Coordinates of C-alpha atoms in Angstrom, one line a residue:
K1 CA 0.0 0.1 0.1
E2 CA 1.1 3.5 -0.8
S3 CA 0.4 6.1 1.9
C4 CA 1.0 9.8 2.6
M5 CA 1.3 11.6 5.8
I6 CA 1.1 15.4 6.2
E7 CA 2.0 17.2 9.3
S8 CA 1.9 20.8 9.9
T9 CA 3.2 23.2 12.5
S10 CA 2.9 27.1 12.6
N11 CA 5.4 27.9 10.0
S12 CA 6.2 24.6 8.1
V13 CA 4.6 21.6 6.5
R14 CA 6.3 18.0 6.3
I15 CA 4.9 15.7 3.8
S16 CA 5.8 12.1 3.7
F17 CA 5.1 9.4 1.2
L18 CA 5.5 5.7 1.2
F19 CA 6.1 4.4 -2.4
K20 CA 4.8 0.8 -3.4
Q21 CA 8.3 -0.7 -3.7
Q22 CA 9.0 0.2 0.0
A23 CA 5.7 -1.0 1.1
Q24 CA 6.4 -4.3 -0.9
Q25 CA 9.7 -4.5 1.1
Q26 CA 8.2 -4.4 4.2
Q27 CA 5.5 -6.8 3.4
A28 CA 8.2 -9.1 2.0
A29 CA 10.2 -9.0 5.4
T30 CA 7.0 -10.8 6.9
D31 CA 6.0 -13.2 4.1
N32 CA 9.1 -13.6 1.8
G33 CA 7.4 -11.9 -1.2
G34 CA 8.0 -9.0 -3.3
D35 CA 10.3 -7.8 -6.0
T36 CA 13.6 -7.1 -4.6
L37 CA 14.9 -5.6 -7.8
E38 CA 12.5 -2.8 -7.5
V39 CA 13.0 -2.4 -3.8
S40 CA 16.9 -2.0 -4.4
I41 CA 16.4 0.6 -7.3
L42 CA 14.2 2.6 -5.1
F43 CA 16.8 2.5 -2.2
Q44 CA 19.6 3.4 -4.5
W45 CA 17.6 6.4 -6.5
M46 CA 16.4 7.7 -3.1
R47 CA 19.8 7.8 -1.6
F48 CA 21.0 9.6 -4.8
L49 CA 18.4 12.3 -4.6
T50 CA 18.8 12.8 -0.9
Q51 CA 22.5 13.4 -1.4
Q52 CA 21.6 15.9 -4.1
A53 CA 18.9 17.5 -1.9
E54 CA 20.7 20.9 -0.7
D55 CA 21.6 21.6 -4.2
H56 CA 18.7 20.7 -6.4
Y57 CA 15.7 19.9 -3.9
Q58 CA 15.7 22.4 -1.1
I59 CA 12.5 21.1 0.0
L60 CA 13.5 17.2 0.0
R61 CA 14.6 16.1 3.6
K62 CA 17.7 14.0 3.6
K63 CA 16.2 11.5 6.1
P64 CA 12.7 10.5 5.6
L65 CA 10.3 9.8 8.4
D66 CA 10.7 6.4 9.8
G67 CA 8.4 4.1 7.8
Y68 CA 8.4 6.4 4.6
S69 CA 10.3 6.5 1.4
V70 CA 10.6 10.3 1.1
S71 CA 9.8 13.5 3.2
F72 CA 9.3 17.0 2.1
L73 CA 9.7 20.0 4.5
I74 CA 7.9 23.3 3.4
T75 CA 8.4 26.4 5.3
N76 CA 7.1 29.8 4.9
K77 CA 10.5 30.9 3.1
N78 CA 10.0 28.1 0.5
I79 CA 6.5 29.4 -0.4
Q80 CA 7.8 33.1 -0.5
V81 CA 10.6 32.3 -2.8
H82 CA 8.9 29.5 -5.0
G83 CA 5.2 30.0 -4.5
Q84 CA 2.7 27.5 -3.5
K85 CA 1.6 26.2 -6.9
Q86 CA 5.3 25.6 -8.0
L87 CA 6.0 23.6 -5.1
Q88 CA 2.7 21.7 -5.4
Q89 CA 3.8 21.1 -8.8
T90 CA 7.1 20.0 -7.8
I91 CA 6.0 17.4 -5.3
I92 CA 3.4 16.1 -7.8
N93 CA 6.1 15.6 -10.5
F94 CA 8.5 14.1 -8.0
C95 CA 6.1 11.3 -6.9
S96 CA 4.7 10.8 -10.5
Q97 CA 8.3 10.3 -12.0
M98 CA 9.5 8.2 -9.3
D99 CA 7.4 5.1 -10.3
K100 CA 8.1 5.7 -13.9
E101 CA 11.9 5.9 -13.2
C102 CA 12.1 2.8 -11.1
S103 CA 10.2 0.9 -13.9
D104 CA 12.5 2.2 -16.4
I105 CA 15.8 1.4 -14.6
K106 CA 14.2 -2.1 -13.9
I107 CA 13.4 -2.9 -17.5
Q108 CA 17.1 -1.4 -18.2
V109 CA 18.7 -3.8 -15.8
N110 CA 16.7 -6.8 -17.1
A111 CA 17.5 -6.1 -20.7
Q112 CA 21.5 -5.9 -19.7
A113 CA 21.1 -9.2 -17.9
R114 CA 19.4 -10.8 -20.8
Y115 CA 22.2 -9.4 -23.1
V116 CA 25.1 -10.8 -20.9
T117 CA 23.3 -14.1 -20.5
T118 CA 23.0 -14.6 -24.1
E119 CA 26.6 -13.5 -24.9
F120 CA 27.9 -15.7 -22.0
L121 CA 25.8 -18.9 -23.5
K122 CA 27.3 -18.3 -26.9
A123 CA 30.7 -19.3 -25.6
F124 CA 29.3 -22.9 -25.2
N125 CA 27.9 -23.1 -28.7

């Protein structure tokens, strides 16, 4: 299950998302199911993005809330500088692209594995 938690204070809002890949990982820990490749891709991708947080994604927190994949922290200063609509669009685009990027990377990894396997088996023919 995917989920979202929104916490607000007087001068900031923290928005946390749990993506399906991480939800699958949490479920897999209990019943040995799920796609470990997708989980690994999401983990590596999120790690890369959080390392870039200060430069490219000022609202992205380096460490998400426990149990969630990613957290955004929006302050009054962010709204004054970027505007509410732009921040909303940034978060929506980020979340919609996350699933697409993970799927694209998974397809690329599978294609590379298929190619390597084919080339390896040619040596035995």
